[in-house]
Amino acid sequence: MAVSSCAAAARAFPSFECRSDADFSAGGVPRHNDVPKNSSGVRFSGKANSLNHGSSIHGGMSSLILRFPPNFVRQLSVKARRNCSNIGVAQVVAASWSNNRGSPDFTPAAAKAVDASAAAAAAVAPVDEEEVTVVVENENPACDDRNVQIEELTRGKYSSFLSSDGSIAIHAGERLGRGIVTDAITTPVVNTSAYFFKKTSELIDFKEKRHASFEYGRYGNPTTVVAEEKISALEGAESTLLMASGMCASTVMLLALVPAGGHIVTTTDCYRKTRIFIETILPKMGITATVIDPADIGALESVLKQKKVTLFFTESPTNPFLRCVDIELVSKLCHENGALVCIDGTFATPLNQKALALGADLVVHSATKYIGGHNDVLAGCISGPDKLVSVVRNLHHILGGAINPNAAYLIIRGMKTLHLRVQQQNSTAQRIAEILEAHPKVRCVYYPGLQSHPEHQLAKKQMTGFGGVVSFEVDGDLLTTAKFIDALKIPYIAPSFGGCESIVDQPAIMSYWDLSQSDRAKYGILDNLVRFSFGVEDFEDLKADILQALEAI
């Protein structure tokens, strides 16, 4: 295919030059012994839209210049779109995001070639009749020759032209960085369970970390990588691993990072299934835990001195009472004692709180909630430095729990409205919380944006918004509270939060019904507790609905 295509191009356009297949490896990538010594990749420049301004040849270096005649770019683009199937592209581009990219002996030649192709598409797309020059240069250590299309997966990559999280959530991983070669605005869904190798030599190159590929669907997917890069950009993380659910992310992280005999510190208020895993599953593996109040720094200092703590793990804000942990202080204390810090930021979202910037080592999200945002997908993610995420990734590859690429696509789509949804939900929750706190039929309101909240000042310090969930206790018993919930017309009675639709639940029934009333009370779950997740409906409609439901009790 490659030889015949080049031959046809040469006949049609005498000024076009290209190498034959003999000069390339099985994957269409230059072999190490075929390229000039210290070769670093390809730069593209053109009269209409240049990515490499100034001189294309540095002193003392040779270069190969290929000139494309008029109209060739357009025809090449059509042919490329016709020939680049999702699976074929995925096999070439995928592993520039694999664990191997941090290895000192890993030379992702395939990734460089595809990066160059992406840059070429970006450079020549607006060109019609203009001549385009391709310059293949030798490496100059004094020159920053990183491709402008694909760079490090950090937030700083976008800071020069995107100033807000909203813009980053839309474009990160796609407009500047998508590894899938396509002219489509939206990221394609790569539905494949495996990735092929053209020759055995290419497979050996992959095994010896000279060639990039995902190899098997459980180890990664190009569509999934786009979602991971978006989350990394928002969190300011080196790496993100997307999994099948939030619980999958939390449990695999704990199993990967806490050894047998290790000790965990967690907090009293947290998601019940997380507590069950810590209290009943981890002890079978010789892992113990100490549970403290989210604000009890003294208790944390005490356990750090008395035990060899491996990890501090908590939510902030917590579920369902929205307690907040001083992430900066906790991180400082834990790091001084050799312990890692992982924060579940699901309630906060990456927009309202930057846990990594505050000092945490890792941040976990149930992407099912705000990140997905449409109540239509299950997903979880963990973000942080590559050296830690890679440890989790290795265990994840063994345990499974891989997210389906169609689900990853829904995460990508959902994130493009994340800032709009969170802004509306923050505003509605704050205003409703203030109304509820003043209402005679409400005993107590739990919301970090209220001055009455025990960590209000801390929340103001480390959060830019307080989220879209408000918990409160109505003036009544179990049945009175159920009557209030049944009188609501807008929210769904369901066990989730963070979506476009408002959701309400009574934790005593929804999450703790299998426990007795006294056992529920040990966790602070009273019969009259309500957790209300505000969607993006109109504030006045929600206000009227809540007030009429309170009047019904």
C-alpha positions as a printed NumPy array, in Angstrom:
array([[  0.   ,   0.   ,   0.   ],
       [  2.719,   2.443,   1.002],
       [  4.923,   1.674,  -2.017],
       [  2.098,   1.876,  -4.552],
       [  0.784,   5.097,  -3.04 ],
       [  4.212,   6.731,  -3.188],
       [  4.773,   5.559,  -6.744],
       [  1.427,   6.979,  -7.836],
       [  2.246,  10.261,  -6.153],
       [  5.625,  10.435,  -7.84 ],
       [  4.071,   9.84 , -11.276],
       [  1.348,  12.404, -10.745],
       [  3.654,  14.986,  -9.153],
       [  7.252,  14.752, -10.421],
       [  8.45 ,  17.209,  -7.769],
       [  7.284,  14.92 ,  -4.959],
       [  9.851,  12.637,  -3.329],
       [  9.239,   9.884,  -0.779],
       [ 11.053,   6.897,   0.696],
       [ 10.067,   3.355,  -0.168],
       [  8.976,   0.786,   2.384],
       [ 12.496,  -0.575,   2.531],
       [ 13.549,   2.47 ,   4.529],
       [ 10.852,   2.022,   7.137],
       [ 10.006,  -0.491,   9.809],
       [  6.87 ,  -2.585,   9.729],
       [  4.849,   0.148,  11.329],
       [  5.829,   2.787,   8.79 ],
       [  8.32 ,   4.209,  11.276],
       [ 11.985,   4.927,  10.484],
       [ 14.291,   2.276,  11.935],
       [ 16.978,   3.466,  14.335],
       [ 19.729,   2.529,  11.884],
       [ 17.999,   4.133,   8.904],
       [ 17.646,   7.663,  10.236],
       [ 20.515,  10.12 ,  10.621],
       [ 22.297,   9.989,  13.963],
       [ 20.55 ,  12.078,  16.639],
       [ 17.516,  12.55 ,  14.383],
       [ 14.657,  13.893,  16.447],
       [ 11.66 ,  13.969,  14.162],
       [  9.991,  16.148,  11.573],
       [  9.204,  19.829,  11.37 ],
       [  6.7  ,  21.329,   9.044],
       [  6.643,  24.765,   7.558],
       [  4.519,  26.374,   4.875],
       [  3.912,  29.757,   3.323],
       [  0.352,  29.971,   4.541],
       [  0.598,  28.523,   8.016],
       [  4.008,  27.81 ,   9.485],
       [  4.654,  25.921,  12.687],
       [  8.391,  26.539,  12.561],
       [  9.178,  30.172,  11.969],
       [ 12.606,  31.348,  10.94 ],
       [ 15.353,  29.272,   9.446],
       [ 14.657,  25.571,   9.015],
       [ 18.342,  24.594,   9.023],
       [ 20.587,  25.092,  12.02 ],
       [ 24.312,  25.65 ,  11.656],
       [ 26.342,  22.561,  10.866],
       [ 23.297,  20.371,  10.177],
       [ 22.075,  18.732,   7.005],
       [ 18.418,  18.563,   6.069],
       [ 16.162,  16.79 ,   3.615],
       [ 13.575,  19.035,   1.957],
       [ 10.495,  17.561,   0.278],
       [  8.369,  19.987,  -1.734],
       [  4.696,  19.253,  -2.272],
       [  3.216,  20.766,  -5.462],
       [ -0.108,  22.636,  -5.56 ],
       [ -3.276,  20.597,  -4.896],
       [ -1.291,  17.652,  -3.501],
       [ -2.123,  18.522,   0.095],
       [ -5.826,  18.352,  -0.627],
       [ -5.549,  15.004,  -2.411],
       [ -3.254,  13.603,   0.252],
       [ -5.718,  14.611,   2.931],
       [ -8.547,  12.758,   1.166],
       [ -6.381,   9.666,   0.735],
       [ -5.25 ,   9.806,   4.371],
       [ -8.803,  10.021,   5.62 ],
       [ -9.758,   7.083,   3.41 ],
       [ -6.898,   4.866,   4.52 ],
       [ -6.575,   5.703,   8.239],
       [ -9.035,   3.391,   9.936],
       [ -9.469,   3.727,  13.686],
       [ -7.791,   0.427,  14.47 ],
       [ -4.869,   1.045,  12.142],
       [ -4.217,   4.452,  13.626],
       [ -4.679,   3.168,  17.156],
       [ -2.01 ,   0.516,  16.618],
       [  0.509,   3.192,  15.686],
       [ -0.294,   6.061,  18.005],
       [ -1.54 ,   4.517,  21.179],
       [  1.358,   3.974,  23.522],
       [  2.771,   7.455,  23.633],
       [  0.573,   7.464,  26.738],
       [  1.662,   4.07 ,  28.065],
       [  3.72 ,   3.47 ,  31.175],
       [  6.818,   3.093,  29.034],
       [  6.966,   6.757,  28.092],
       [  8.764,   7.547,  31.327],
       [ 11.454,   4.907,  30.791],
       [ 14.892,   6.299,  29.954],
       [ 15.486,   3.599,  27.348],
       [ 12.163,   4.033,  25.613],
       [ 12.342,   5.643,  22.172],
       [  8.784,   6.154,  20.953],
       [  9.66 ,   6.468,  17.284],
       [  6.121,   5.6  ,  16.258],
       [  4.746,   8.285,  18.487],
       [  7.139,  10.815,  16.962],
       [  6.058,   9.865,  13.476],
       [  2.391,  10.2  ,  14.298],
       [  3.004,  13.436,  16.205],
       [  4.618,  14.713,  13.033],
       [  1.616,  13.61 ,  10.99 ],
       [ -0.708,  15.456,  13.347],
       [  1.43 ,  18.562,  13.104],
       [  1.466,  18.3  ,   9.326],
       [ -2.318,  18.137,   9.222],
       [ -2.547,  21.192,  11.449],
       [ -0.008,  23.093,   9.395],
       [ -1.427,  22.419,   5.949],
       [ -5.138,  22.275,   6.648],
       [ -5.825,  25.905,   5.674],
       [ -3.617,  25.694,   2.566],
       [ -5.211,  25.651,  -0.865],
       [ -2.79 ,  26.374,  -3.689],
       [  0.196,  27.311,  -1.541],
       [  3.424,  25.357,  -1.604],
       [  4.259,  23.419,   1.555],
       [  7.798,  22.521,   2.608],
       [  8.648,  19.558,   4.819],
       [ 11.999,  19.79 ,   6.606],
       [ 13.561,  16.756,   8.27 ],
       [ 16.171,  18.045,  10.705],
       [ 18.853,  16.684,  12.943],
       [ 18.507,  17.206,  16.668],
       [ 20.003,  20.33 ,  18.194],
       [ 20.096,  20.18 ,  22.006],
       [ 19.935,  23.948,  22.166],
       [ 16.674,  24.014,  20.257],
       [ 13.26 ,  23.105,  21.705],
       [ 11.943,  20.888,  18.942],
       [  8.926,  19.468,  20.711],
       [  5.957,  19.112,  18.425],
       [  3.422,  21.846,  19.062],
       [  0.573,  19.377,  18.649],
       [  1.589,  16.881,  21.324],
       [  3.548,  17.94 ,  24.379],
       [  3.523,  17.047,  28.073],
       [  0.09 ,  16.269,  29.484],
       [  0.203,  19.039,  32.043],
       [ -1.942,  22.108,  32.519],
       [  0.988,  24.388,  31.671],
       [  0.834,  23.267,  28.071],
       [ -2.322,  25.292,  27.527],
       [ -1.615,  28.261,  29.78 ],
       [ -0.3  ,  30.495,  27.007],
       [ -3.641,  30.692,  25.216],
       [ -6.299,  29.134,  27.491],
       [ -6.809,  31.027,  30.727],
       [ -9.796,  29.187,  32.194],
       [-10.662,  25.683,  33.302],
       [-13.728,  25.822,  31.077],
       [-11.677,  26.253,  27.924],
       [ -9.207,  23.599,  29.056],
       [-12.033,  21.117,  29.679],
       [-13.224,  21.641,  26.112],
       [ -9.916,  21.518,  24.239],
       [ -7.404,  19.56 ,  26.344],
       [ -6.437,  16.273,  24.74 ],
       [ -8.18 ,  17.134,  21.485],
       [ -7.452,  20.365,  19.61 ],
       [ -3.815,  20.275,  20.713],
       [ -2.844,  16.761,  21.609],
       [ -5.212,  14.157,  20.184],
       [ -3.28 ,  11.142,  18.973],
       [ -6.069,   9.947,  16.683],
       [ -5.536,  11.268,  13.153],
       [ -8.867,  12.756,  12.08 ],
       [-10.396,  15.959,  10.774],
       [-13.454,  15.446,  12.986],
       [-14.047,  17.978,  15.761],
       [-15.279,  15.237,  18.072],
       [-13.006,  12.399,  19.107],
       [-13.806,   9.081,  17.381],
       [-14.736,   6.053,  19.436],
       [-12.109,   3.37 ,  18.806],
       [-14.038,   0.149,  19.345],
       [-11.332,  -2.491,  19.376],
       [-10.321,  -5.198,  21.809],
       [ -6.769,  -5.603,  20.516],
       [ -4.07 ,  -3.899,  18.422],
       [ -2.155,  -5.715,  15.696],
       [  1.518,  -5.782,  14.794],
       [  2.494,  -5.854,  11.125],
       [  5.574,  -8.013,  11.597],
       [  7.212, -10.002,  14.35 ],
       [ 10.054,  -7.487,  14.402],
       [  7.555,  -4.773,  15.301],
       [  6.193,  -6.927,  18.134],
       [  9.725,  -7.461,  19.437],
       [ 10.33 ,  -3.706,  19.212],
       [  7.194,  -3.205,  21.3  ],
       [  8.27 ,  -5.762,  23.884],
       [ 11.687,  -4.086,  24.122],
       [ 10.099,  -0.624,  24.417],
       [ 11.163,   0.723,  21.031],
       [  7.697,   0.706,  19.509],
       [  4.476,   2.11 ,  20.94 ],
       [  1.17 ,   0.24 ,  21.162],
       [ -1.574,  -0.577,  23.65 ],
       [ -1.371,  -4.26 ,  22.552],
       [ -4.656,  -5.227,  24.206],
       [ -7.854,  -3.356,  25.003],
       [ -7.51 ,  -3.821,  28.749],
       [ -4.227,  -1.891,  28.645],
       [ -5.641,   1.242,  27.056],
       [ -7.534,   2.847,  24.215],
       [ -6.982,   6.047,  22.176],
       [-10.47 ,   7.381,  22.964],
       [ -9.908,   6.759,  26.655],
       [ -6.568,   8.566,  26.488],
       [ -8.286,  11.778,  25.34 ],
       [-10.543,  11.724,  28.406],
       [ -7.54 ,  11.027,  30.629],
       [ -5.629,  13.961,  29.165],
       [ -8.55 ,  16.319,  29.785],
       [ -8.686,  15.324,  33.439],
       [ -4.896,  15.595,  33.768],
       [ -4.985,  19.107,  32.321],
       [ -7.671,  20.213,  34.77 ],
       [ -5.951,  18.64 ,  37.783],
       [ -2.449,  19.736,  36.777],
       [ -1.409,  16.073,  36.88 ],
       [  1.318,  14.228,  35.006],
       [ -0.909,  11.223,  34.45 ],
       [ -4.506,  10.083,  34.796],
       [ -5.909,   6.559,  34.726],
       [ -9.56 ,   6.15 ,  33.797],
       [-11.376,   3.045,  35.026],
       [-14.802,   1.481,  34.963],
       [-16.142,   3.175,  38.119],
       [-15.215,   5.394,  41.017],
       [-15.096,   2.433,  43.387],
       [-12.791,   0.642,  40.976],
       [-10.416,   3.627,  41.053],
       [-10.444,   3.785,  44.861],
       [-10.05 ,   0.072,  45.53 ],
       [ -7.33 ,  -0.535,  42.934],
       [ -5.435,   2.495,  44.255],
       [ -5.566,   1.174,  47.818],
       [ -4.518,  -2.325,  46.784],
       [ -1.666,  -1.037,  44.651],
       [ -0.164,   1.469,  47.071],
       [ -0.709,  -0.054,  50.523],
       [  1.384,  -3.177,  51.204],
       [  0.501,  -6.033,  53.526],
       [  1.027,  -4.756,  57.056],
       [  0.431,  -1.191,  55.93 ],
       [ -1.752,   1.268,  57.809],
       [ -4.356,   3.681,  56.432],
       [ -5.796,   6.807,  58.025],
       [ -9.269,   7.77 ,  56.862],
       [-12.155,   9.886,  58.151],
       [-15.455,   9.194,  59.857],
       [-17.608,  10.66 ,  57.126],
       [-17.183,   8.938,  53.765],
       [-18.978,   6.939,  51.105],
       [-20.285,   3.772,  52.708],
       [-18.922,   1.315,  50.125],
       [-15.443,   2.802,  50.572],
       [-15.751,   2.335,  54.341],
       [-16.879,  -1.283,  53.86 ],
       [-13.851,  -2.016,  51.679],
       [-11.458,  -0.467,  54.203],
       [-13.089,  -2.114,  57.218],
       [-13.84 ,  -5.614,  55.875],
       [-11.713,  -6.386,  52.799],
       [ -8.34 ,  -4.784,  53.506],
       [ -7.941,  -6.413,  56.968],
       [ -7.933,  -9.81 ,  55.208],
       [ -4.725,  -8.634,  53.528],
       [ -3.095,  -7.473,  56.719],
       [ -3.929,  -3.796,  56.174],
       [ -5.31 ,  -1.876,  59.132],
       [ -6.922,   1.559,  59.429],
       [ -7.476,   4.396,  61.882],
       [-10.593,   6.528,  61.497],
       [-10.479,  10.167,  62.608],
       [-12.705,  13.223,  62.394],
       [-11.956,  15.211,  59.193],
       [-10.895,  18.253,  61.23 ],
       [ -8.989,  16.421,  63.982],
       [ -5.388,  17.293,  63.128],
       [ -4.262,  16.257,  66.6  ],
       [ -5.555,  12.734,  66.02 ],
       [ -3.703,  12.582,  62.716],
       [ -0.44 ,  13.69 ,  64.311],
       [ -0.874,  11.07 ,  67.02 ],
       [ -1.427,   8.157,  64.648],
       [  1.455,   9.288,  62.423],
       [  3.766,   9.069,  65.444],
       [  2.412,   5.782,  66.773],
       [  2.087,   3.788,  63.541],
       [  3.853,   3.358,  60.23 ],
       [  1.185,   5.053,  58.124],
       [  1.305,   4.293,  54.408],
       [ -1.588,   6.401,  53.175],
       [ -4.061,   9.059,  54.266],
       [ -7.234,   8.664,  52.215],
       [-10.406,  10.69 ,  52.503],
       [-13.014,  12.653,  50.615],
       [-13.089,  16.433,  50.728],
       [-15.848,  17.482,  50.852],
       [-17.11 ,  14.243,  52.374],
       [-20.267,  12.259,  51.732],
       [-22.922,  13.106,  52.894],
       [-22.079,  15.847,  55.426],
       [-19.683,  17.77 ,  53.165],
       [-16.942,  18.033,  55.781],
       [-13.658,  19.465,  54.524],
       [-10.091,  18.339,  55.2  ],
       [ -7.213,  20.801,  55.377],
       [ -5.436,  19.255,  52.388],
       [ -2.368,  21.492,  52.607],
       [ -1.759,  20.842,  56.308],
       [ -2.577,  17.144,  56.134],
       [ -0.212,  16.72 ,  53.173],
       [  2.603,  18.472,  55.015],
       [  2.211,  16.303,  58.116],
       [  1.92 ,  13.069,  56.155],
       [  4.887,  13.788,  53.927],
       [  7.05 ,  14.564,  56.954],
       [  6.233,  11.062,  58.186],
       [  6.61 ,   9.238,  54.879],
       [  2.902,   8.796,  54.148],
       [  1.09 ,   9.439,  50.886],
       [ -2.083,  11.526,  50.63 ],
       [ -4.983,  10.683,  48.327],
       [ -8.059,  12.906,  48.186],
       [-11.375,  11.849,  46.708],
       [-12.472,  15.105,  45.098],
       [-15.731,  13.891,  43.574],
       [-17.922,  16.382,  45.449],
       [-15.528,  19.24 ,  44.743],
       [-14.855,  18.566,  41.033],
       [-11.517,  19.581,  39.457],
       [-12.978,  23.069,  38.966],
       [-13.828,  23.86 ,  42.579],
       [-10.698,  22.369,  44.148],
       [ -7.154,  21.517,  43.023],
       [ -6.086,  18.84 ,  45.501],
       [ -2.708,  18.229,  43.84 ],
       [ -1.831,  21.914,  43.935],
       [ -2.68 ,  21.902,  47.648],
       [ -0.12 ,  19.155,  48.271],
       [ -1.971,  15.865,  47.822],
       [ -0.119,  13.093,  46.   ],
       [ -3.173,  11.697,  44.244],
       [ -6.742,  12.72 ,  43.555],
       [ -9.59 ,  10.301,  42.832],
       [-12.947,  11.053,  41.227],
       [-16.077,   9.136,  40.535],
       [-16.332,  10.469,  36.981],
       [-19.882,   9.116,  36.989],
       [-20.858,  12.271,  38.847],
       [-19.895,  15.82 ,  37.824],
       [-17.203,  14.945,  35.293],
       [-19.602,  12.853,  33.188],
       [-22.443,  15.073,  34.276],
       [-25.381,  13.515,  32.436],
       [-26.361,  10.515,  34.58 ],
       [-25.547,   8.211,  31.676],
       [-22.105,   6.71 ,  32.308],
       [-20.077,   4.907,  34.983],
       [-16.397,   5.823,  35.311],
       [-13.677,   6.565,  37.842],
       [-10.244,   8.132,  37.589],
       [ -7.066,   8.664,  39.542],
       [ -4.613,  11.485,  38.778],
       [ -1.147,  12.355,  40.012],
       [  2.559,  11.888,  39.251],
       [  3.31 ,   9.245,  36.655],
       [  5.464,   7.215,  39.058],
       [  2.465,   6.637,  41.369],
       [ -0.241,   6.328,  38.729],
       [  1.911,   3.772,  36.898],
       [  1.919,   1.545,  39.966],
       [ -1.874,   1.686,  40.05 ],
       [ -2.014,   1.173,  36.286],
       [  0.052,  -2.014,  36.471],
       [ -2.343,  -3.582,  38.979],
       [ -5.326,  -2.3  ,  37.005],
       [ -4.03 ,  -4.166,  33.942],
       [ -4.134,  -7.36 ,  36.012],
       [ -7.46 ,  -6.847,  37.759],
       [ -9.337,  -5.524,  34.748],
       [-12.032,  -2.956,  35.327],
       [-11.201,  -1.237,  32.037],
       [-13.606,   1.444,  30.881],
       [-15.384,   0.88 ,  27.582],
       [-14.341,   3.382,  24.873],
       [-17.984,   4.353,  24.375],
       [-18.129,   5.313,  28.048],
       [-14.894,   7.266,  27.639],
       [-16.52 ,   9.159,  24.777],
       [-19.418,  10.127,  27.055],
       [-16.897,  11.427,  29.6  ],
       [-15.248,  13.553,  26.883],
       [-18.596,  14.919,  25.786],
       [-19.704,  15.614,  29.339],
       [-16.532,  17.511,  30.233],
       [-17.154,  20.071,  27.513],
       [-20.014,  21.505,  29.556],
       [-18.432,  20.86 ,  32.957],
       [-17.684,  24.501,  33.734],
       [-21.175,  25.63 ,  32.721],
       [-22.879,  22.948,  34.784],
       [-20.716,  23.423,  37.872],
       [-21.15 ,  27.188,  37.769],
       [-24.94 ,  26.797,  37.731],
       [-24.918,  24.057,  40.375],
       [-22.633,  26.036,  42.695],
       [-24.926,  29.042,  42.465],
       [-28.17 ,  27.143,  42.938],
       [-26.856,  25.089,  45.864],
       [-25.542,  28.154,  47.695],
       [-28.799,  30.074,  47.331],
       [-31.005,  27.113,  48.263],
       [-28.791,  26.284,  51.264],
       [-29.318,  29.811,  52.595],
       [-33.081,  29.506,  52.104],
       [-33.195,  26.114,  53.822],
       [-31.148,  27.327,  56.781],
       [-33.712,  30.072,  57.41 ],
       [-36.749,  27.795,  56.988],
       [-38.637,  26.828,  60.183],
       [-39.168,  23.23 ,  59.007],
       [-35.442,  22.568,  58.522],
       [-33.365,  21.72 ,  61.599],
       [-29.849,  21.773,  60.153],
       [-28.123,  22.382,  56.824],
       [-24.744,  20.957,  55.807],
       [-23.043,  22.996,  53.095],
       [-19.469,  24.391,  53.038],
       [-20.674,  27.697,  51.63 ],
       [-22.601,  28.501,  54.807],
       [-20.91 ,  30.306,  57.688],
       [-22.473,  27.756,  60.037],
       [-20.489,  24.935,  58.444],
       [-17.626,  23.814,  60.737],
       [-15.038,  24.102,  57.921],
       [-16.46 ,  27.142,  56.16 ],
       [-13.271,  29.204,  56.461],
       [-11.16 ,  26.274,  55.31 ],
       [-13.48 ,  25.681,  52.361],
       [-13.165,  29.34 ,  51.376],
       [ -9.391,  28.977,  51.501],
       [ -9.016,  25.845,  49.369],
       [-12.114,  25.877,  47.168],
       [-13.334,  28.284,  44.509],
       [-16.896,  26.947,  44.672],
       [-18.73 ,  24.739,  47.143],
       [-20.443,  22.243,  44.856],
       [-23.986,  21.368,  43.924],
       [-24.946,  19.047,  46.803],
       [-26.716,  20.23 ,  49.955],
       [-27.542,  17.903,  52.849],
       [-30.085,  18.907,  55.476],
       [-32.335,  17.566,  58.202],
       [-36.027,  18.315,  58.077],
       [-38.113,  18.768,  61.215],
       [-39.643,  15.323,  61.431],
       [-39.117,  11.561,  61.567],
       [-38.49 ,   8.953,  58.86 ],
       [-42.021,   9.058,  57.46 ],
       [-42.284,  12.85 ,  57.593],
       [-39.019,  13.114,  55.677],
       [-40.222,  10.579,  53.126],
       [-43.4  ,  12.637,  52.719],
       [-41.294,  15.715,  51.943],
       [-39.276,  13.832,  49.337],
       [-42.387,  12.36 ,  47.733],
       [-43.908,  15.843,  47.485],
       [-41.027,  17.094,  45.338],
       [-41.879,  17.27 ,  41.632],
       [-38.543,  18.1  ,  39.943],
       [-35.803,  15.866,  41.393],
       [-35.567,  12.137,  40.826],
       [-35.315,   9.84 ,  43.831],
       [-32.051,   8.135,  42.956],
       [-28.613,   7.21 ,  44.401],
       [-26.25 ,   9.585,  42.642],
       [-25.389,  13.249,  42.179],
       [-23.646,  15.702,  39.884],
       [-25.804,  15.314,  36.775],
       [-27.912,  17.756,  34.797],
       [-31.049,  16.455,  36.485],
       [-31.615,  17.16 ,  40.167],
       [-31.571,  14.084,  42.396],
       [-32.742,  13.652,  45.978],
       [-32.429,  10.773,  48.414],
       [-32.984,   9.908,  52.045],
       [-29.684,   8.211,  53.116],
       [-31.337,   6.272,  55.947],
       [-33.361,   4.444,  53.31 ],
       [-31.259,   4.699,  50.144],
       [-27.856,   3.722,  51.553],
       [-28.302,   2.46 ,  55.133],
       [-31.66 ,   0.664,  55.154],
       [-29.979,  -2.662,  55.969],
       [-28.794,  -1.227,  59.312],
       [-30.881,  -0.608,  62.4  ],
       [-31.764,   2.93 ,  63.394],
       [-29.192,   2.855,  66.195],
       [-26.453,   1.522,  63.903],
       [-27.235,   4.207,  61.344],
       [-26.95 ,   6.829,  64.052],
       [-23.368,   5.698,  64.77 ],
       [-22.451,   7.088,  61.365],
       [-24.512,  10.238,  61.925],
       [-27.213,   9.071,  59.523],
       [-30.485,  10.186,  61.081],
       [-33.882,   9.293,  59.68 ],
       [-34.625,  12.902,  58.736],
       [-31.444,  13.48 ,  56.715],
       [-31.871,  14.508,  53.074],
       [-29.175,  14.754,  50.403],
       [-30.171,  17.008,  47.533],
       [-28.043,  17.175,  44.366],
       [-28.952,  20.181,  42.278],
       [-28.95 ,  19.869,  38.533],
       [-29.014,  22.674,  35.999],
       [-32.73 ,  23.42 ,  36.183],
       [-33.829,  27.003,  36.728],
       [-33.205,  28.232,  40.265],
       [-36.709,  29.67 ,  40.702],
       [-38.304,  26.381,  39.676],
       [-36.228,  24.431,  42.179],
       [-36.858,  26.966,  44.922],
       [-40.619,  26.846,  44.398],
       [-40.618,  23.048,  44.334],
       [-38.685,  22.726,  47.597],
       [-40.815,  25.306,  49.385],
       [-44.074,  23.651,  48.36 ],
       [-42.745,  20.254,  49.456],
       [-41.805,  21.67 ,  52.88 ],
       [-45.28 ,  23.105,  53.192],
       [-46.662,  19.61 ,  52.62 ],
       [-45.197,  18.285,  55.883]])
